[in-house]
mmCIF file of C-alpha atoms in Angstrom:
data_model
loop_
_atom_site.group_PDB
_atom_site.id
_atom_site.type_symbol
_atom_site.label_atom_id
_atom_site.label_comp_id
_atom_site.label_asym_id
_atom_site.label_seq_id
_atom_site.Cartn_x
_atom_site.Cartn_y
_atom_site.Cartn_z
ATOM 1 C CA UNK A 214 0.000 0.000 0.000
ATOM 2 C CA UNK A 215 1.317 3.102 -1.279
ATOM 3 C CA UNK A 216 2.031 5.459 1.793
ATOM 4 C CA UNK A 217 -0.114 8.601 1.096
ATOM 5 C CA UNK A 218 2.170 11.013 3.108
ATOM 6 C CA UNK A 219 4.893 10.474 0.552
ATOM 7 C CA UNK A 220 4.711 13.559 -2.170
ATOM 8 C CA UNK A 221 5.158 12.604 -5.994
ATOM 9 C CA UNK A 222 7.892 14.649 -7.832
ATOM 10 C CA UNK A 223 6.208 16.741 -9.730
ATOM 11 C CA UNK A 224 8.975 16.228 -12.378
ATOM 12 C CA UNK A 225 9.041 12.606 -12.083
ATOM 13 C CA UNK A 226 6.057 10.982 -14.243
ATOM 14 C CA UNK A 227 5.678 7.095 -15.020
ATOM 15 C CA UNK A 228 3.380 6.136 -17.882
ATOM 16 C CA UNK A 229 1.220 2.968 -17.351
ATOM 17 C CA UNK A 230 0.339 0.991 -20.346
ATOM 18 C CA UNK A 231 -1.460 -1.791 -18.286
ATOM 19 C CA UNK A 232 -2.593 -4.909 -20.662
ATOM 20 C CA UNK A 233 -3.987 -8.334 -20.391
ATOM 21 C CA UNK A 234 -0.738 -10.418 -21.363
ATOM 22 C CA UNK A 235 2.335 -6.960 -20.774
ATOM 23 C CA UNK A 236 3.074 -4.099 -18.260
ATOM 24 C CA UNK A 237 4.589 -1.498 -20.073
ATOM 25 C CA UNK A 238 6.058 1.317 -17.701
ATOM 26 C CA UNK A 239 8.359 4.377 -18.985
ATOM 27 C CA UNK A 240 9.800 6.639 -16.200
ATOM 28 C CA UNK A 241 9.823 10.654 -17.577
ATOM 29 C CA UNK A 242 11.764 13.350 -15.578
ATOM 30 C CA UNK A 243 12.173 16.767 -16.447
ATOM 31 C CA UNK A 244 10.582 15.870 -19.778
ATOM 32 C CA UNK A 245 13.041 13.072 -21.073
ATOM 33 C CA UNK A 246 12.231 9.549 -21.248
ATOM 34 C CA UNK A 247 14.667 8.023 -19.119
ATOM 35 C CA UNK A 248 13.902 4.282 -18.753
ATOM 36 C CA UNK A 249 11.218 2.223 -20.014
ATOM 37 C CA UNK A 250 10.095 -1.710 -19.193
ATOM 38 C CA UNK A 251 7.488 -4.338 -20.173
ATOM 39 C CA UNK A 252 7.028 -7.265 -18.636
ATOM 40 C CA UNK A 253 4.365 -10.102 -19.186
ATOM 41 C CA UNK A 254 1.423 -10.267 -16.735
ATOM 42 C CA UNK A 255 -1.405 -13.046 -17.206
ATOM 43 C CA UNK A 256 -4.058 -10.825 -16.112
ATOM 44 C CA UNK A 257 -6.500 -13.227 -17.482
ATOM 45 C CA UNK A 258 -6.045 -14.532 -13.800
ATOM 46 C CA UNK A 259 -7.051 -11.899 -11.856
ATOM 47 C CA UNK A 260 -5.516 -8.565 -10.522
ATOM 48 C CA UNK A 261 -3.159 -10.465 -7.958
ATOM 49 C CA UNK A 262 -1.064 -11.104 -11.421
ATOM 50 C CA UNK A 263 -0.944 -7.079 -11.760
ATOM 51 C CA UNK A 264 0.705 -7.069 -7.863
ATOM 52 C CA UNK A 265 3.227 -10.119 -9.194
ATOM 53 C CA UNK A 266 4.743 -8.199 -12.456
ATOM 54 C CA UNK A 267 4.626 -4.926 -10.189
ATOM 55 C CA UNK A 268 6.605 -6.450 -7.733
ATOM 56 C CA UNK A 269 9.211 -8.013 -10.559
ATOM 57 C CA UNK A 270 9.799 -4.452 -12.169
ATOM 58 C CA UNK A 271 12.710 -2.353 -11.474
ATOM 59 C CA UNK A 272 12.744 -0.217 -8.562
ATOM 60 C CA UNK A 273 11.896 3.109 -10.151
ATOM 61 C CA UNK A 274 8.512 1.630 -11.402
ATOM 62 C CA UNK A 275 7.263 1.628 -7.384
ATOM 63 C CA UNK A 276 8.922 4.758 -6.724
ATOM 64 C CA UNK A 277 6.746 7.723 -5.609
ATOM 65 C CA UNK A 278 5.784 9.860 -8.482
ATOM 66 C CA UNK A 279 2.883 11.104 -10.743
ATOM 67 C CA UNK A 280 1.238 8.280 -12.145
ATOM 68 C CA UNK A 281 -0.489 8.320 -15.891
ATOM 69 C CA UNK A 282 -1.957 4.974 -16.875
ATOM 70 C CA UNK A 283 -3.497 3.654 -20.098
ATOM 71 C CA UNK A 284 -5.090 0.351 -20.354
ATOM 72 C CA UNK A 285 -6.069 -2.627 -22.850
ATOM 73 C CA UNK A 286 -6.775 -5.318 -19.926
ATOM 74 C CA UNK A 287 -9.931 -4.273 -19.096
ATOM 75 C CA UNK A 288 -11.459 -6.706 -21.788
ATOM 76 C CA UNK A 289 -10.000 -9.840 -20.024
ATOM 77 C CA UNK A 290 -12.705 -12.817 -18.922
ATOM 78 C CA UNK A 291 -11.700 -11.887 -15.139
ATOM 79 C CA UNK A 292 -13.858 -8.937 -15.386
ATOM 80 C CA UNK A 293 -17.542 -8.850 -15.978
ATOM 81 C CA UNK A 294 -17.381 -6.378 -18.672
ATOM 82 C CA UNK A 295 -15.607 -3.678 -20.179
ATOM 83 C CA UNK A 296 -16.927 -1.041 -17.804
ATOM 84 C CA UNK A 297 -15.911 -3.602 -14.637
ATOM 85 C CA UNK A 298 -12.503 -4.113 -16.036
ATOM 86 C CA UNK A 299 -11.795 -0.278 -16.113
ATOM 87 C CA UNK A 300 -12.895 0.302 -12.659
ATOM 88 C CA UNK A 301 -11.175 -2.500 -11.078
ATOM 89 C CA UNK A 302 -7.906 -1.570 -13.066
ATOM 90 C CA UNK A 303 -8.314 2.268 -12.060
ATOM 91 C CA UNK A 304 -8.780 1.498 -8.364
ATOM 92 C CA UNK A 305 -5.699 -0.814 -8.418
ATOM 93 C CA UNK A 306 -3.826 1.754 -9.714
ATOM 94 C CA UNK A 307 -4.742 4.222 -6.983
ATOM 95 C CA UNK A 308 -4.069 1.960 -4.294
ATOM 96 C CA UNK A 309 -0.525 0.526 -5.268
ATOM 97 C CA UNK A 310 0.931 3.165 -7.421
ATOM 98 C CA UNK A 311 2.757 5.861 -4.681
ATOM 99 C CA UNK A 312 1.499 9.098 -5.732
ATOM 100 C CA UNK A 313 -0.852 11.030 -8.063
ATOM 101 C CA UNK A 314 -2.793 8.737 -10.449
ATOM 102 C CA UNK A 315 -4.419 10.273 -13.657
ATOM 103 C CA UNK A 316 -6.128 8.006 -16.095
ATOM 104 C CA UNK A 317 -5.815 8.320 -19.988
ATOM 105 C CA UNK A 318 -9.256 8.191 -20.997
ATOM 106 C CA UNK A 319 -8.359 9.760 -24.440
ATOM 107 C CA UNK A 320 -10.998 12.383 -26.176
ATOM 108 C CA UNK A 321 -11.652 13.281 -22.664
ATOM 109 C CA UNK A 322 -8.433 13.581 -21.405
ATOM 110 C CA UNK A 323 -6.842 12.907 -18.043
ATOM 111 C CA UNK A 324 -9.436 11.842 -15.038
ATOM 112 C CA UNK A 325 -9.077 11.054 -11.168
ATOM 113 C CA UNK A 326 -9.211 6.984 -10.638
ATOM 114 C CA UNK A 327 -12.390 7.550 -9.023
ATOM 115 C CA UNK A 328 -13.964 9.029 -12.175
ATOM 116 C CA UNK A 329 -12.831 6.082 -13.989
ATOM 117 C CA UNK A 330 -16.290 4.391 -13.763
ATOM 118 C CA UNK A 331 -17.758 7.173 -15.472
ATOM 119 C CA UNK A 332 -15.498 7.312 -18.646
ATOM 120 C CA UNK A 333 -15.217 4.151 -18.776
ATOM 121 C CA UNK A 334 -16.140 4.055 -22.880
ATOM 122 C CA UNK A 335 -13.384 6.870 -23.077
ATOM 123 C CA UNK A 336 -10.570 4.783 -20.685
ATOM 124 C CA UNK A 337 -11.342 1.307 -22.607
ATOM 125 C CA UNK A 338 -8.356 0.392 -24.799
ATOM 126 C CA UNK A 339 -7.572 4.152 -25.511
ATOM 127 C CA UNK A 340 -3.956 3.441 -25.186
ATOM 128 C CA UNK A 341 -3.379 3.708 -29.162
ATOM 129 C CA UNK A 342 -5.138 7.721 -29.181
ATOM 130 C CA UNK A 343 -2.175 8.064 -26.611
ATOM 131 C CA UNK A 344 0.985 6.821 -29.177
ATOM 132 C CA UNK A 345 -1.195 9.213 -32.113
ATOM 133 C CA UNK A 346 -1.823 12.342 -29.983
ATOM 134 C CA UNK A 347 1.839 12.065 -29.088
ATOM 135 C CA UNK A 348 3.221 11.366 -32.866
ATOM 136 C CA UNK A 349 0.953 14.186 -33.835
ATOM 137 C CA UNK A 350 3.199 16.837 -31.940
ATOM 138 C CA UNK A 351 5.821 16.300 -33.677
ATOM 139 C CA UNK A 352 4.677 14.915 -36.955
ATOM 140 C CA UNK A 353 1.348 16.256 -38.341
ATOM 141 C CA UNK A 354 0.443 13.546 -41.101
ATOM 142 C CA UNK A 355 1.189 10.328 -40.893
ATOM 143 C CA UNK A 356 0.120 6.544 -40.503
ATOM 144 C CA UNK A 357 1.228 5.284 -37.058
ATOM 145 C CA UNK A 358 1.097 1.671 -37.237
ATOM 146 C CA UNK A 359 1.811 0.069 -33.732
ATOM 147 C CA UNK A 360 1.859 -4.366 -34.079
ATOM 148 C CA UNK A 361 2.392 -5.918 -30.524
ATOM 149 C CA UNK A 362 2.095 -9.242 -29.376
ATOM 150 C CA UNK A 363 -1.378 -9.403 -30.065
ATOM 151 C CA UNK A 364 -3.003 -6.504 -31.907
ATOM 152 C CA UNK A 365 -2.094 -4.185 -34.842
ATOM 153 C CA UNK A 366 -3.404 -0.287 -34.522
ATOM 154 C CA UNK A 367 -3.625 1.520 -38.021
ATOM 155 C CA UNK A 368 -3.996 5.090 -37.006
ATOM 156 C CA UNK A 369 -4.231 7.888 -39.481
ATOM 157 C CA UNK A 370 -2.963 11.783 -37.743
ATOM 158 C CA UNK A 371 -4.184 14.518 -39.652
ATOM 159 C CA UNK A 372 -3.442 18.418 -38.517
ATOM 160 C CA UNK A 373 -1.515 16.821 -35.913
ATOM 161 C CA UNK A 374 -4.657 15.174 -34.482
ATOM 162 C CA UNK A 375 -5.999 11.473 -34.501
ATOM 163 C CA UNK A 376 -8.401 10.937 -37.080
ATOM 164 C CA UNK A 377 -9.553 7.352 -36.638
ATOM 165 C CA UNK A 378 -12.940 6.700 -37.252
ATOM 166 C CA UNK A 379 -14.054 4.246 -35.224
ATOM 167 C CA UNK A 380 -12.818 5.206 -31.356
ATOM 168 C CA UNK A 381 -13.707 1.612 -29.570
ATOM 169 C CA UNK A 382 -12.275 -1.741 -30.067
ATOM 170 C CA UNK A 383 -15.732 -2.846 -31.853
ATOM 171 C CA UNK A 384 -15.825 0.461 -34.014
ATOM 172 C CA UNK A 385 -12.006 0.222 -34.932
ATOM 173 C CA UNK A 386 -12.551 -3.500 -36.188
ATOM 174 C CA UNK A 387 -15.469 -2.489 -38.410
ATOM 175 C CA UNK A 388 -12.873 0.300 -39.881
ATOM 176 C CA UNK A 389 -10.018 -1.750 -40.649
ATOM 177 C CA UNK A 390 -8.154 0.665 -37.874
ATOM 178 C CA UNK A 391 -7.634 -1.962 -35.050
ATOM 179 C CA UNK A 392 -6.681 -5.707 -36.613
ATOM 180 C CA UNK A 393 -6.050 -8.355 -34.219
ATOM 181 C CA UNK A 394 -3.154 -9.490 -34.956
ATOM 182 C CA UNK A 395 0.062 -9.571 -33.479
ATOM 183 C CA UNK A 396 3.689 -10.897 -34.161
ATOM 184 C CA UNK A 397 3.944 -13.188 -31.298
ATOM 185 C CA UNK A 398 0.062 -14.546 -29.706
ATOM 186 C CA UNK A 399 -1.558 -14.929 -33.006
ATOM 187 C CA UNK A 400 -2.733 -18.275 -33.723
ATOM 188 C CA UNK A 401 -1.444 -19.433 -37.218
ATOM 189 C CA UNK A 402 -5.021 -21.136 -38.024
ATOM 190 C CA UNK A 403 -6.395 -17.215 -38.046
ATOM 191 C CA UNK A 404 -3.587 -16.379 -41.234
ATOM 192 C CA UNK A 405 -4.811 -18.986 -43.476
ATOM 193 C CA UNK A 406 -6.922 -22.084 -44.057
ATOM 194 C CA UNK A 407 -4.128 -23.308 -46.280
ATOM 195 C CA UNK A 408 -0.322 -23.395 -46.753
ATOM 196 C CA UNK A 409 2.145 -24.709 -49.569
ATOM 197 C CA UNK A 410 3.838 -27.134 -48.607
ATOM 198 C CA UNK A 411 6.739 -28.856 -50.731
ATOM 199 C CA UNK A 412 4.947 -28.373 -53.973
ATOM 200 C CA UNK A 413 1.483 -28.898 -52.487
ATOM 201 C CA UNK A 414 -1.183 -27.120 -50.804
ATOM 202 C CA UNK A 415 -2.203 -28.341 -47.623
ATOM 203 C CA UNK A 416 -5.399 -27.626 -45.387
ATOM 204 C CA UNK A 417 -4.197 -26.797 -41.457
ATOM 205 C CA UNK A 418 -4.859 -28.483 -38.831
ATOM 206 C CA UNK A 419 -8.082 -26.884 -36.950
ATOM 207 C CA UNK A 420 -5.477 -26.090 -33.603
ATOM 208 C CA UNK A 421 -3.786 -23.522 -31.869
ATOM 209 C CA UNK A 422 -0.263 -25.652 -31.838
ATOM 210 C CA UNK A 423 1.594 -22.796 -33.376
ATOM 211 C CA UNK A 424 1.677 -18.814 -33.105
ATOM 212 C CA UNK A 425 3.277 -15.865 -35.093
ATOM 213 C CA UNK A 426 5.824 -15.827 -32.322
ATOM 214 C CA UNK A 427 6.465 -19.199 -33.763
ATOM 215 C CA UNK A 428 6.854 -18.279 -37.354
ATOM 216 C CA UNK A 429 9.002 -14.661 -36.474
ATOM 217 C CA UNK A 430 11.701 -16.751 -33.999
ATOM 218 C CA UNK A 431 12.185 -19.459 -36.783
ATOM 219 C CA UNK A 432 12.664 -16.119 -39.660
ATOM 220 C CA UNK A 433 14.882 -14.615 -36.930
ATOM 221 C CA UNK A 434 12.465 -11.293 -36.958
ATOM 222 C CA UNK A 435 11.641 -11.564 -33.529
ATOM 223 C CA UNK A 436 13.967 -10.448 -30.673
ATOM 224 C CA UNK A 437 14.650 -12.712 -27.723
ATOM 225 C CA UNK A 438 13.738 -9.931 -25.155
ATOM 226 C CA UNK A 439 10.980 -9.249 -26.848
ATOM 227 C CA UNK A 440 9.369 -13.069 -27.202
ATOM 228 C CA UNK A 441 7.754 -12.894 -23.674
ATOM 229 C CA UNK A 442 5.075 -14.946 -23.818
ATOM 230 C CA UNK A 443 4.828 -19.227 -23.631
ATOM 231 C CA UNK A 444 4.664 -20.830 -26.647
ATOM 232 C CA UNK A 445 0.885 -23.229 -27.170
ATOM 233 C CA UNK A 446 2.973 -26.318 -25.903
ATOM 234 C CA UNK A 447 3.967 -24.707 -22.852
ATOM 235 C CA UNK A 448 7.887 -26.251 -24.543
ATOM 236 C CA UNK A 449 10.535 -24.447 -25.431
ATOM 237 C CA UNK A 450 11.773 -21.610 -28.206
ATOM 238 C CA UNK A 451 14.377 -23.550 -29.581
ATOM 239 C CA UNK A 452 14.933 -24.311 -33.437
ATOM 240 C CA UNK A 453 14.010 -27.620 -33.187
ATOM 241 C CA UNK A 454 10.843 -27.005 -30.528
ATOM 242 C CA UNK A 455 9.892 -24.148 -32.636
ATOM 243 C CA UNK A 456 9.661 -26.571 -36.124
ATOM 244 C CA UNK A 457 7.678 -29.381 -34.080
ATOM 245 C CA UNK A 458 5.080 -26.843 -33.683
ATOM 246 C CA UNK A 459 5.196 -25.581 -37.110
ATOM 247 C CA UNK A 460 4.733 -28.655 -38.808
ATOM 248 C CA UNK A 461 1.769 -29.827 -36.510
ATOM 249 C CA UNK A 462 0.001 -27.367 -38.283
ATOM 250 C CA UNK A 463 0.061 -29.233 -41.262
ATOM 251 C CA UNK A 464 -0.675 -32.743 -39.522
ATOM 252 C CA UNK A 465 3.214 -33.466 -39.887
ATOM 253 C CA UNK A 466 6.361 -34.057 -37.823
ATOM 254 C CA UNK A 467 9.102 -32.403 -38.177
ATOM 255 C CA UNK A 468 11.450 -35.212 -39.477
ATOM 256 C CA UNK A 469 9.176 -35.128 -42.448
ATOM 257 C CA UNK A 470 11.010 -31.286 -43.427
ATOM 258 C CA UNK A 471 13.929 -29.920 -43.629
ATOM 259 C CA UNK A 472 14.776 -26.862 -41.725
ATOM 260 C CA UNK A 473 14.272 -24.955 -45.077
ATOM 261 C CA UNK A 474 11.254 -26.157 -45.789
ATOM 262 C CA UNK A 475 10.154 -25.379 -42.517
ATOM 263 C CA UNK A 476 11.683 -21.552 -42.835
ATOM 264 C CA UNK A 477 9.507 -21.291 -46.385
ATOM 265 C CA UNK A 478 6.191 -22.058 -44.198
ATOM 266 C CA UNK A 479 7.057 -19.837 -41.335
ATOM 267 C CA UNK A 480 7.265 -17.484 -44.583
ATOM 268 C CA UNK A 481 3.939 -18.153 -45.874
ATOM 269 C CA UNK A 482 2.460 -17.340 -42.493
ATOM 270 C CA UNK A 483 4.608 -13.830 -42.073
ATOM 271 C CA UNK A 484 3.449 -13.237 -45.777
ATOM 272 C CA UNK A 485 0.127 -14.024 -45.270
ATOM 273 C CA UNK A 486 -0.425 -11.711 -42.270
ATOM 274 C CA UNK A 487 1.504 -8.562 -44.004
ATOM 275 C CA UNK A 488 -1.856 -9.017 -46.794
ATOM 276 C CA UNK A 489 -4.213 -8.245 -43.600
ATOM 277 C CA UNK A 490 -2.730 -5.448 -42.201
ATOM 278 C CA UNK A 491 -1.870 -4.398 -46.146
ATOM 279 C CA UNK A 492 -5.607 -4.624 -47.018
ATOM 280 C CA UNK A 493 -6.592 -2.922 -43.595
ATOM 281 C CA UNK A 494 -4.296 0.244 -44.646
ATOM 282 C CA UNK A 495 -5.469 0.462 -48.372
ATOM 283 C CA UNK A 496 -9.425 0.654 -46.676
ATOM 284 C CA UNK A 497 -8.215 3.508 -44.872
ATOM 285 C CA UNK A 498 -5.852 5.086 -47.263
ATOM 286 C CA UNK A 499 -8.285 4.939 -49.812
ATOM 287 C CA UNK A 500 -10.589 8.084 -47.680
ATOM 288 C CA UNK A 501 -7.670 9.861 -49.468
ATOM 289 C CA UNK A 502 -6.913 11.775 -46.459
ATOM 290 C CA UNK A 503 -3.541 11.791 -46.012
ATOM 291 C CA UNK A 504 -0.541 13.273 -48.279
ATOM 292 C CA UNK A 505 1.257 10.549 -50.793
ATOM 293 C CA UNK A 506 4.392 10.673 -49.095
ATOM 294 C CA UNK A 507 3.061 10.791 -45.220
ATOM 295 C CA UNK A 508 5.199 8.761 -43.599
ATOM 296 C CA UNK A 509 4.637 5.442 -41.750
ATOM 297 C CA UNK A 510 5.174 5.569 -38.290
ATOM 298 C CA UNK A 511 6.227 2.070 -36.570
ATOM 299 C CA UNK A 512 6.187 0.829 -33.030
ATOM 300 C CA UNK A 513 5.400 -1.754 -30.982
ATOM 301 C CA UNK A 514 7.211 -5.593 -31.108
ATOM 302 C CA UNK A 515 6.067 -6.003 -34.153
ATOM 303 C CA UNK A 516 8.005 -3.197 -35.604
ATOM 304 C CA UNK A 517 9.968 -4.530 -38.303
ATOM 305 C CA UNK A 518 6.824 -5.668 -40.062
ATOM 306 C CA UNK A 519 5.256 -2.288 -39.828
ATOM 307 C CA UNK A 520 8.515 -1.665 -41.970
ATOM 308 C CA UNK A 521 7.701 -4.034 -44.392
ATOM 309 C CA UNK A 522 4.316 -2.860 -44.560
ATOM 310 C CA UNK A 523 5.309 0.613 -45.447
ATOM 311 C CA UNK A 524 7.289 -0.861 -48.163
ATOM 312 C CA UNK A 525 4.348 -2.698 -49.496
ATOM 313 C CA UNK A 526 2.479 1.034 -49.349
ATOM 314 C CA UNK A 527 5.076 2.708 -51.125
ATOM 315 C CA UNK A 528 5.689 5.315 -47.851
ATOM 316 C CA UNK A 529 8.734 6.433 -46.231
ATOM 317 C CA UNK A 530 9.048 4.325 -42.704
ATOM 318 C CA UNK A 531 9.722 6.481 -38.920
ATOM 319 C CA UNK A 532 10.749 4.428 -36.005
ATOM 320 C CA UNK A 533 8.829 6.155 -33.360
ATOM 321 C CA UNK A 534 11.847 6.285 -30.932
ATOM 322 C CA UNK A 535 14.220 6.369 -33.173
ATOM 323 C CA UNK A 536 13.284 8.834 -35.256
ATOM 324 C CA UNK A 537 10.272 10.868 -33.866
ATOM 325 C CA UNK A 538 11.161 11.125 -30.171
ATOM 326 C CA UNK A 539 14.658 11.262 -30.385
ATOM 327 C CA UNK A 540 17.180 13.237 -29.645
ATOM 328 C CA UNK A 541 14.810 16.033 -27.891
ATOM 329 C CA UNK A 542 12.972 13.235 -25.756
ATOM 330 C CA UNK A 543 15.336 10.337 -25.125
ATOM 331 C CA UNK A 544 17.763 10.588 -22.689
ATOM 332 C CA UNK A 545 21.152 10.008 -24.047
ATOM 333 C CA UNK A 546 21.773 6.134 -22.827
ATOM 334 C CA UNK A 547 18.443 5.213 -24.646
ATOM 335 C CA UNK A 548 18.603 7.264 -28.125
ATOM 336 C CA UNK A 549 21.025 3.939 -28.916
ATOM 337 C CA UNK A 550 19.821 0.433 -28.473
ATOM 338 C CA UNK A 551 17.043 1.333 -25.674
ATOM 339 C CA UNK A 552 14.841 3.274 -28.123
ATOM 340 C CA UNK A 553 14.083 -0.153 -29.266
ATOM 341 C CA UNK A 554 12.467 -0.460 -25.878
ATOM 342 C CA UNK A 555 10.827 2.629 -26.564
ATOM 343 C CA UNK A 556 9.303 1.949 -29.507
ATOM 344 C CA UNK A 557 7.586 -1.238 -28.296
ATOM 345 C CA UNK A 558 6.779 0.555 -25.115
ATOM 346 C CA UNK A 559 4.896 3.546 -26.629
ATOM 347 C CA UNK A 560 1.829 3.541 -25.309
ATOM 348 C CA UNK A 561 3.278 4.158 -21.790
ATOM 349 C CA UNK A 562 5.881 6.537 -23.372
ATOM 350 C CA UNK A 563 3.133 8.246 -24.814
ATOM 351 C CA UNK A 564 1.132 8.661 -21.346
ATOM 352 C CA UNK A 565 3.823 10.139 -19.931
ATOM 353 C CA UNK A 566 4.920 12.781 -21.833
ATOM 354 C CA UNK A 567 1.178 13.378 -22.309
ATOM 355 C CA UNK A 568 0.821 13.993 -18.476
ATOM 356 C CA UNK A 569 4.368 15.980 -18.577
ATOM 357 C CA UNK A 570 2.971 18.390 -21.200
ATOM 358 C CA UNK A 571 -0.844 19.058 -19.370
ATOM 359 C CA UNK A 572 1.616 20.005 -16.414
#
């Protein structure tokens, strides 16, 4: 329990991103991102997982400071609804954060935890306006396109501003602007019905035995740090693990392939989800807002295939860290190999710098 009596530095903001399978945290003082985490958290379980991946994260994340928190794990089954979810989160956040605790609750702004309730169908997954109202500072057209672990959010900024047009998970999946899919949790059987296999074309097996995180590690896309989550077996991320799972998909073992023929079907499946999230962005392209040559910006694990994507488009490619934030934003030890961190960590980047600027 936080102790009340203990005053958050007023220049010393951490940014919540608070999910059903990650805890993303970035610490912000005096305006600079100076450190930034994620860590996996099976919220699915209850909020007793949210206390276990606090307790795991580096000392600055349970410091005493102000607070900012975005959220995508209020649509886990441990919560009633939506609306539950939000004001469970928002209370647990008030209780074992030390210090001043604003919710993101996007349109509407910042509110108190205890107004959380209320705004719940502003709070709810809003974490993506949060990476878009940031980008939009400092880039006023673009196409931010953040892929995580599980998710893909294809956001159009115009004038600086968000201009999605859906706002909530259900609207953005009628747009094209949220697609669920990810790089690392998304079942292979939701790619394709089908795959080539050694001159042939081959129904899948009707089970979950491989993921994208599956077909990334084997094409080497995927960093280690970044593959958090277990794989379907519950087995391990090794080569050889990794193409057992891979060719159960097609009802096969993996004696019956050789490791090439098992890279060329991890292939197929990175190939075939690059056509969703390709499709998604011509949809929203197509309203013919946005310049010809306004850039793609990329975050989130699954950064390297927003690359590729942006490719496929025929648009110039940002890394948000890399290239947007930095130098002005990231302290010196992270404008190096940490921006990777806060890239994939934008959302609670985002928060924070959000909170910094509304003073």
């Amino acid at each position: 329990m936080p102790d009340p009596h203990i005053p958050a530095s007023t220049h010393r903001i951490i940014g919540w991103d608070l999910g059903g399978v990650h805890v993303k945290a970035a610490l912000v003082e005096d305006g600079r991102v100076r450190a930034v985490v994620q860590a996996p958290c099976p919220l699915w379980r209850g909020l007793p997982a949210l206390d276990d991946t606090l307790a795991g994260l580096p000392d600055w994340a349970r410091a005493p400071a102000r607070h900012a928190v975005t959220m995508t794990g209020e649509l886990t089954d441990c919560f009633a609804d939506r609306a539950d979810g939000v004001a469970q989160i928002a209370a647990w956040a008030a209780r074992r954060l030390p210090g001043r605790v604003a919710v993101y609750a996007g349109r509407a702004g910042f509110v108190a935890p205890d107004g959380a309730a209320g705004a719940a169908a502003d709070i709810a997954s809003a974490n993506w306006h949060a990476t878009a109202a940031l980008i939009g500072r400092a880039v006023p057209a673009a196409l931010l396109v953040d892929i995580g672990s599980t998710t893909a959010d294809l956001i159009p900024i115009r004038d600086g501003r968000p201009a999605a047009q859906g706002y909530s998970d259900a609207e953005r999946l009628e747009t094209g602007e949220l697609v669920y899919t990810g790089v690392v949790r998304t079942p292979l059987l939701a790619l394709a019905a089908s795959a080539p296999f050694r001159g042939r074309r081959t129904a899948l097996m009707a089970e979950t035995f491989a993921t994208t995180g599956d077909a990334y590690r084997l094409l080497g896309d995927l960093p280690p740090e970044e593959d958090q989550q277990d794989t379907p077996d519950l087995k391990g991320k090794s080569t050889p693990e990794t193409e057992i799972r891979l060719a159960r998909m097609i009802g096969r073992d993996r004696h019956e392939g050789s490791p090439a023929d098992w890279r060329r079907l991890a292939g197929h499946f990175a190939e075939a989800q690059l056509r969703l999230l390709h499709d998604a962005s011509a949809v929203i392209l197509s309203r013919g807002e946005l310049p010809d040559d306004a850039p793609v910006i990329a975050c989130g694990a699954g950064r390297f295939l927003a690359a590729r994507l942006a490719g496929r488009l025929g648009r110039p490619v940002r890394d948000l860290a890399q290239q947007v934030l930095a130098p002005q934003v990231l302290a010196p030890h992270l404008a190096g190999a940490g921006a990777g961190w806060a890239s994939v960590c934008g959302p609670a980047v985002a928060v924070a710098l959000l909170e910094a600027a509304s003073g």
